[in-house]
Short mmCIF file of C-alpha atoms and ligand atoms in Angstrom, two decimals:
data_model
loop_
_atom_site.label_atom_id
_atom_site.label_comp_id
_atom_site.label_asym_id
_atom_site.label_seq_id
_atom_site.Cartn_x
_atom_site.Cartn_y
_atom_site.Cartn_z
CA MET A 1 164.53 212.55 84.05
CA SER A 2 164.55 212.78 79.78
CA TYR A 3 167.11 211.50 76.92
CA ASN A 4 168.53 214.86 77.50
CA THR A 5 169.78 214.41 81.03
CA ILE A 6 171.84 211.36 80.05
CA ILE A 7 174.62 212.44 78.22
CA GLY A 8 176.50 210.00 75.16
CA GLU A 9 176.03 209.57 71.99
CA ASN A 10 178.75 206.24 71.72
CA PRO A 11 176.57 203.60 70.41
CA GLN A 12 177.27 200.80 73.25
CA PHE A 13 176.25 203.49 75.84
CA ARG A 14 173.53 204.50 73.85
CA LEU A 15 171.94 201.17 73.28
CA VAL A 16 171.82 200.69 77.30
CA ILE A 17 169.81 203.93 77.73
CA GLU A 18 167.10 203.06 74.58
CA THR A 19 167.01 199.40 76.52
CA ALA A 20 166.11 200.99 79.63
CA ALA A 21 163.63 203.28 78.24
CA LYS A 22 162.04 200.11 76.44
CA VAL A 23 161.94 198.28 79.74
CA ALA A 24 160.90 200.87 82.06
CA ALA A 25 157.35 200.26 80.69
CA LEU A 26 157.28 196.64 81.25
CA ASP A 27 158.07 196.26 85.38
CA THR A 28 160.17 193.40 85.51
CA PRO A 29 163.12 193.04 87.94
CA VAL A 30 166.62 194.68 86.16
CA LEU A 31 169.68 194.11 86.83
CA ILE A 32 172.50 196.63 86.57
CA THR A 33 175.94 196.42 85.96
CA GLY A 34 178.81 199.06 85.74
CA GLU A 35 182.33 199.83 87.04
CA SER A 36 182.38 202.51 89.79
CA GLY A 37 180.81 205.36 88.86
CA THR A 38 179.42 204.75 85.15
CA GLY A 39 175.57 205.82 86.12
CA LYS A 40 174.37 202.75 87.62
CA GLU A 41 172.23 205.02 89.38
CA MET A 42 171.28 207.40 86.72
CA LEU A 43 170.20 204.83 84.77
CA ALA A 44 168.05 202.91 87.38
CA ARG A 45 166.39 207.01 88.31
CA PHE A 46 165.93 206.83 84.29
CA ILE A 47 164.19 203.75 84.67
CA HIS A 48 161.47 204.65 87.46
CA GLU A 49 160.79 207.94 85.69
CA ASN A 50 159.87 206.40 82.22
CA SER A 51 158.08 204.09 83.78
CA SER A 52 154.59 204.42 85.37
CA ARG A 53 155.66 204.12 88.59
CA SER A 54 157.08 207.60 88.19
CA ALA A 55 154.43 209.57 90.07
CA LYS A 56 155.73 207.05 92.97
CA PRO A 57 158.84 207.31 95.34
CA PHE A 58 162.25 205.88 94.20
CA ILE A 59 164.11 204.63 96.65
CA ALA A 60 168.21 202.83 96.54
CA VAL A 61 169.38 201.51 98.83
CA ASN A 62 173.16 200.76 99.43
CA MET A 63 173.39 197.12 100.74
CA SER A 64 177.30 197.84 101.60
CA ALA A 65 176.83 201.13 103.22
CA ILE A 66 174.57 199.28 105.93
CA PRO A 67 175.63 196.77 108.75
CA ASP A 68 174.16 193.56 108.30
CA ASN A 69 172.35 193.43 111.35
CA LEU A 70 170.59 196.75 110.46
CA LEU A 71 169.89 195.77 106.89
CA GLU A 72 166.56 193.30 107.67
CA ASN A 73 165.50 196.23 109.62
CA GLU A 74 166.50 198.57 106.74
CA LEU A 75 164.66 196.89 103.74
CA PHE A 76 161.79 195.01 105.68
CA GLY A 77 160.70 197.01 108.88
CA HIS A 78 159.72 195.71 112.07
CA VAL A 79 156.50 195.52 114.54
CA ARG A 80 156.11 196.88 117.43
CA GLY A 81 158.13 194.98 120.39
CA ALA A 82 160.24 193.34 117.59
CA TYR A 83 163.39 194.05 120.15
CA THR A 84 163.99 195.81 123.50
CA ASP A 85 163.62 199.54 122.29
CA ALA A 86 161.52 198.76 118.73
CA SER A 87 158.69 201.05 120.66
CA ASP A 88 156.53 201.52 117.05
CA ASP A 89 156.12 199.53 114.25
CA TYR A 90 159.03 200.76 111.70
CA GLY A 91 157.74 200.04 107.59
CA GLY A 92 161.20 199.71 106.38
CA LYS A 93 162.09 200.57 102.71
CA ILE A 94 160.27 198.50 100.85
CA ALA A 95 156.88 199.70 102.44
CA ALA A 96 157.87 203.18 101.97
CA ALA A 97 158.84 202.64 98.06
CA GLU A 98 155.05 201.38 97.50
CA GLY A 99 153.90 201.96 94.31
CA GLY A 100 157.72 203.06 93.13
CA THR A 101 161.01 201.05 92.73
CA LEU A 102 163.49 200.46 95.04
CA MET A 103 167.14 200.44 93.70
CA LEU A 104 169.31 197.48 95.67
CA ASP A 105 172.74 198.46 95.23
CA GLU A 106 175.79 196.50 95.77
CA ILE A 107 173.60 193.19 95.55
CA GLY A 108 176.49 191.13 96.06
CA ASP A 109 176.91 192.45 99.77
CA MET A 110 173.51 191.90 100.89
CA PRO A 111 173.58 188.82 103.78
CA LEU A 112 172.62 185.64 101.99
CA MET A 113 169.37 185.08 104.04
CA LEU A 114 168.31 188.71 103.32
CA GLN A 115 168.85 187.35 99.26
CA THR A 116 166.04 184.70 100.29
CA LYS A 117 163.77 186.72 101.72
CA LEU A 118 164.17 189.42 99.10
CA LEU A 119 163.69 186.22 96.36
CA ARG A 120 160.25 185.24 97.86
CA PHE A 121 159.29 189.04 97.81
CA LEU A 122 160.13 188.90 94.08
CA GLN A 123 158.15 185.76 93.45
CA PHE A 124 154.84 187.01 95.77
CA LYS A 125 155.49 190.35 96.44
CA THR A 126 155.08 189.20 100.34
CA TYR A 127 158.07 190.02 103.17
CA GLU A 128 156.96 189.71 106.99
CA PRO A 129 158.85 192.80 108.82
CA ILE A 130 160.75 191.62 111.87
CA GLY A 131 158.69 190.19 115.29
CA SER A 132 155.79 190.11 113.27
CA ASN A 133 154.38 186.63 112.02
CA GLU A 134 151.54 188.30 109.32
CA MET A 135 152.55 188.91 106.14
CA LYS A 136 152.84 191.52 104.49
CA THR A 137 152.63 192.46 100.64
CA ALA A 138 153.54 195.42 98.54
CA ASP A 139 153.88 196.55 95.00
CA VAL A 140 157.31 197.49 94.31
CA ARG A 141 159.89 196.82 91.44
CA ILE A 142 163.37 195.95 92.29
CA ILE A 143 166.40 197.52 90.88
CA ALA A 144 169.23 195.38 91.40
CA ALA A 145 172.99 196.87 91.03
CA THR A 146 176.45 195.63 91.61
CA ASN A 147 179.85 197.02 90.53
CA LYS A 148 181.42 193.46 90.50
CA ASN A 149 181.88 191.05 87.96
CA LEU A 150 178.74 188.70 88.56
CA PHE A 151 180.49 185.70 87.87
CA ASN A 152 182.28 186.41 90.14
CA LEU A 153 179.41 186.96 92.90
CA LEU A 154 178.04 183.88 91.50
CA ASN A 155 181.01 181.14 92.06
CA ASP A 156 182.25 183.02 95.31
CA GLY A 157 178.72 182.39 96.54
CA LEU A 158 178.02 186.00 97.05
CA LEU A 159 175.29 186.48 94.72
CA ARG A 160 172.30 183.24 95.42
CA GLU A 161 171.71 181.71 92.26
CA ASP A 162 167.94 181.50 92.16
CA LEU A 163 167.76 185.38 93.03
CA TYR A 164 170.25 186.15 90.45
CA TYR A 165 168.24 184.04 87.82
CA ARG A 166 165.06 185.64 89.35
CA LEU A 167 166.82 189.27 88.40
CA ASN A 168 168.52 188.76 85.32
CA VAL A 169 165.16 188.74 83.54
CA VAL A 170 166.60 192.43 82.17
CA GLN A 171 170.56 192.66 82.35
CA MET A 172 172.22 195.99 81.10
CA LYS A 173 176.09 196.69 81.35
CA LEU A 174 177.13 200.18 80.93
CA PRO A 175 180.39 200.79 79.41
CA ALA A 176 183.44 202.38 81.46
CA LEU A 177 183.90 205.85 80.45
CA ARG A 178 187.24 204.28 79.11
CA ASP A 179 185.48 202.26 76.58
CA ARG A 180 183.46 205.38 75.43
CA ARG A 181 186.19 207.94 75.08
CA SER A 182 184.51 210.06 72.16
CA ASP A 183 182.23 211.00 74.71
CA ILE A 184 184.94 212.68 77.26
CA PRO A 185 184.12 215.96 75.58
CA VAL A 186 180.78 216.10 75.73
CA LEU A 187 180.73 215.20 79.39
CA ALA A 188 183.41 217.82 80.07
CA GLY A 189 181.04 220.29 78.31
CA ALA A 190 178.23 219.38 80.32
CA PHE A 191 179.94 219.61 83.59
CA ILE A 192 181.85 222.29 82.92
CA GLY A 193 178.59 224.30 81.88
CA ARG A 194 176.49 223.75 85.24
CA CYS A 195 180.03 223.64 87.39
CA ALA A 196 180.77 227.63 85.60
CA ALA A 197 176.82 228.01 86.49
CA HIS A 198 176.96 226.85 89.72
CA TYR A 199 180.51 228.78 90.98
CA ASP A 200 178.96 231.66 88.92
CA LYS A 201 182.33 231.82 86.62
CA VAL A 202 182.82 232.39 82.96
CA ILE A 203 184.66 229.42 81.45
CA THR A 204 184.71 229.36 77.94
CA GLY A 205 186.14 225.88 77.18
CA ILE A 206 189.06 223.10 77.95
CA SER A 207 192.89 224.12 76.48
CA GLU A 208 193.72 221.12 73.87
CA GLU A 209 196.81 219.97 75.72
CA ALA A 210 194.44 219.34 79.01
CA MET A 211 191.65 218.11 76.52
CA GLN A 212 194.02 215.90 75.22
CA ARG A 213 195.14 214.58 78.44
CA MET A 214 191.50 213.78 79.57
CA CYS A 215 190.70 211.85 76.37
CA ALA A 216 193.63 209.79 76.88
CA PHE A 217 193.46 209.24 80.60
CA ASP A 218 191.71 205.59 82.15
CA TRP A 219 188.97 207.07 84.44
CA PRO A 220 189.36 204.79 87.07
CA GLY A 221 186.26 206.27 88.72
CA ASN A 222 184.20 206.80 85.25
CA VAL A 223 181.47 209.74 85.15
CA ARG A 224 181.90 210.39 88.67
CA GLN A 225 185.72 211.21 88.29
CA LEU A 226 185.87 213.28 85.53
CA GLU A 227 182.59 215.33 87.33
CA ASN A 228 184.71 215.59 90.22
CA ALA A 229 187.67 216.88 87.72
CA ILE A 230 185.61 219.39 86.14
CA GLU A 231 183.98 220.51 89.18
CA ARG A 232 187.75 221.13 90.84
CA ALA A 233 189.05 222.27 87.71
CA VAL A 234 186.36 225.26 87.16
CA VAL A 235 187.11 226.07 90.86
CA LEU A 236 190.93 226.47 90.41
CA ALA A 237 190.68 228.02 86.48
CA GLU A 238 191.63 231.48 86.65
CA GLN A 239 191.38 232.47 83.36
CA PRO A 240 188.11 231.64 81.15
CA GLU A 241 189.84 228.40 79.23
CA ILE A 242 190.65 225.59 82.06
CA GLN A 243 194.51 224.62 81.65
CA LEU A 244 196.21 221.26 82.39
CA SER A 245 197.60 222.78 85.47
CA ASP A 246 193.74 222.78 86.75
CA PHE A 247 193.38 219.11 86.64
CA GLU A 248 195.83 218.91 89.83
CA GLN A 249 197.65 215.84 89.81
CA ILE A 250 194.92 213.88 88.40
CA PHE A 251 196.84 212.74 85.26
CA ASP A 252 200.14 211.87 87.11
CA GLY A 253 201.73 208.70 86.16
CA ALA A 254 199.26 208.21 83.15
CA SER A 255 201.91 208.59 80.04
CA ALA A 256 201.18 211.25 78.10
CA GLU A 257 203.32 209.97 75.08
CA THR A 258 200.63 207.40 74.31
CA GLU A 259 199.53 209.35 71.17
CA ILE A 260 202.60 210.30 69.72
CA ILE A 261 203.46 206.95 68.05
CA MET A 262 200.14 205.63 66.99
CA PRO A 263 198.90 203.40 63.43
CA LEU A 264 199.05 206.32 60.58
CA LYS A 265 195.23 205.61 60.26
CA ASP A 266 195.30 206.95 63.31
CA ALA A 267 196.69 209.66 63.09
CA ILE A 268 194.75 210.61 60.00
CA ASP A 269 191.84 210.25 61.59
CA GLY A 270 192.77 212.47 64.45
CA PHE A 271 193.65 215.22 62.13
CA LYS A 272 190.46 214.84 60.22
CA LYS A 273 187.92 214.87 63.32
CA GLU A 274 190.58 217.97 64.69
CA TYR A 275 190.12 219.66 61.06
CA ILE A 276 186.37 219.19 60.86
CA THR A 277 185.25 220.10 63.86
CA LYS A 278 186.75 223.07 63.64
CA ALA A 279 185.42 223.58 60.50
CA LEU A 280 182.01 222.87 62.18
CA GLN A 281 182.55 225.27 64.69
CA ALA A 282 183.50 228.13 62.28
CA ASN A 283 180.13 227.56 60.56
CA GLY A 284 177.66 227.04 63.72
CA TRP A 285 177.23 223.75 63.43
CA ASN A 286 175.58 223.56 60.51
CA GLN A 287 176.29 220.53 58.34
CA GLY A 288 175.10 221.90 55.11
CA ARG A 289 176.96 225.06 55.31
CA THR A 290 179.95 222.99 56.48
CA ALA A 291 180.15 220.58 54.02
CA LYS A 292 179.96 223.46 51.01
CA ALA A 293 183.27 224.91 52.87
CA LEU A 294 184.93 221.41 52.92
CA ASP A 295 183.61 220.49 49.16
CA ILE A 296 182.52 217.54 50.05
CA GLU A 297 179.03 215.80 50.38
CA ARG A 298 176.73 216.70 52.95
CA THR A 299 176.35 212.72 53.76
CA TYR A 300 179.77 212.16 53.64
CA LEU A 301 180.24 214.95 56.30
CA ASN A 302 177.41 213.01 58.21
CA ARG A 303 179.26 209.89 58.07
CA LEU A 304 182.32 211.30 58.82
CA ILE A 305 180.51 213.02 62.26
CA LYS A 306 179.40 209.47 63.07
CA THR A 307 182.61 207.37 62.57
CA LEU A 308 184.86 209.97 63.61
CA HIS A 309 182.83 210.19 66.67
CA ILE A 310 182.75 213.86 66.43
CA THR A 311 180.83 215.65 69.20
CA LYS A 312 180.04 219.42 69.76
CA TYR A 313 181.15 220.72 72.98
N1 ATP B 6 175.94 209.60 80.96
C1 ATP B 6 175.91 210.65 82.17
N2 ATP B 6 175.57 211.62 81.71
C2 ATP B 6 175.63 212.88 82.87
N3 ATP B 6 175.99 212.38 83.90
C3 ATP B 6 176.46 210.75 84.35
C4 ATP B 6 176.30 210.46 83.73
N4 ATP B 6 176.78 209.11 83.87
C5 ATP B 6 177.07 209.36 85.15
N5 ATP B 6 176.42 210.60 85.59
C6 ATP B 6 176.93 210.88 86.96
O1 ATP B 6 177.66 210.88 87.34
C7 ATP B 6 177.65 209.99 88.99
C8 ATP B 6 178.05 208.89 89.44
O2 ATP B 6 176.86 208.45 88.61
P1 ATP B 6 175.97 207.23 89.69
O3 ATP B 6 175.79 207.78 90.67
O4 ATP B 6 174.63 207.11 88.82
O5 ATP B 6 176.66 205.87 89.04
P2 ATP B 6 176.78 204.57 90.08
O6 ATP B 6 177.18 203.46 88.65
O7 ATP B 6 175.72 204.27 90.48
O8 ATP B 6 178.03 204.95 90.81
P3 ATP B 6 178.71 204.09 91.76
O9 ATP B 6 179.35 202.46 91.72
O10 ATP B 6 180.18 204.37 92.68
O11 ATP B 6 177.43 204.19 93.21
C9 ATP B 6 176.35 211.16 89.21
O12 ATP B 6 176.82 212.49 89.64
C10 ATP B 6 175.74 210.84 87.54
O13 ATP B 6 174.78 211.93 87.47
MG1 MG B 7 175.36 204.35 92.85
#
């Protein structure tokens, strides 16, 4: 996975990606937080693929998706005879990820007893499969993630403090999509391109009305929700341009009025953004030509593009 697959220009988001690229090489544990759908697994993969472990497996296990009584087996494996029906050794995910990276998603849902076992693994690289009294060793980088508030997890005793300190060597927090709204058009554009190709449809863009609603919406399910909404819209679209109606009820209940009364500065910025975007489009996104057409300095245009978060879509 390269920088190009990860979409987003928001400075706070870019900083997370740049930090990830730096820590990728360091082989330390990583702790990723961020609401559901903000890209935690994508970031974990990015770290893996930019590390020296990239040729080895990347495995993600969701602690909340596996019943507590099966999780130990799933992670640490068992030896033959550990249970009545354990007729063979089972390696578990740690062994399967040998040399690579294991992402432990929803770490706060891991039973405390297993958190102790995980801590030991982080400290000594050793663990005991169920029913075994022999230590096994594995060389696996752990990336833990949660969509919960870490402070609450610690406060509620769902995450052991000693494990937290061990995992917290590098902590990365992915911003919610509503806190990086300027990335909505560029994400939408990329998803449209991908979905249109997949469904073999000709889609040229999104109507202005629909785009405005998309940018004003809070997206509680973040990028995943946006991705799904675009996919449905592409499937439903009957015209080359996606219409507000193609989004069905997604924006119902969310106020469409939010944009009507706003500080004058925001209204002016909104106009500038729209006008400059049109000028850029008309000039094939060539900044030199666009600056000339607008009769402004190229450096000033560049600054406006940045401050107004103008993105090509
Ligand atoms: N910046 C981005 N650029 C491109 N695609 C993205 C980006 N962020 C997220 N996605 C896509 O959004 C979807 C959700 O991302 P991901 O599964 O990584 O989120 P998550 O934080 O792990 O979600 P959850 O908490 O629900 O497990 C994926 O299909 C992913 O490819
Ligand atoms: Mg995930």
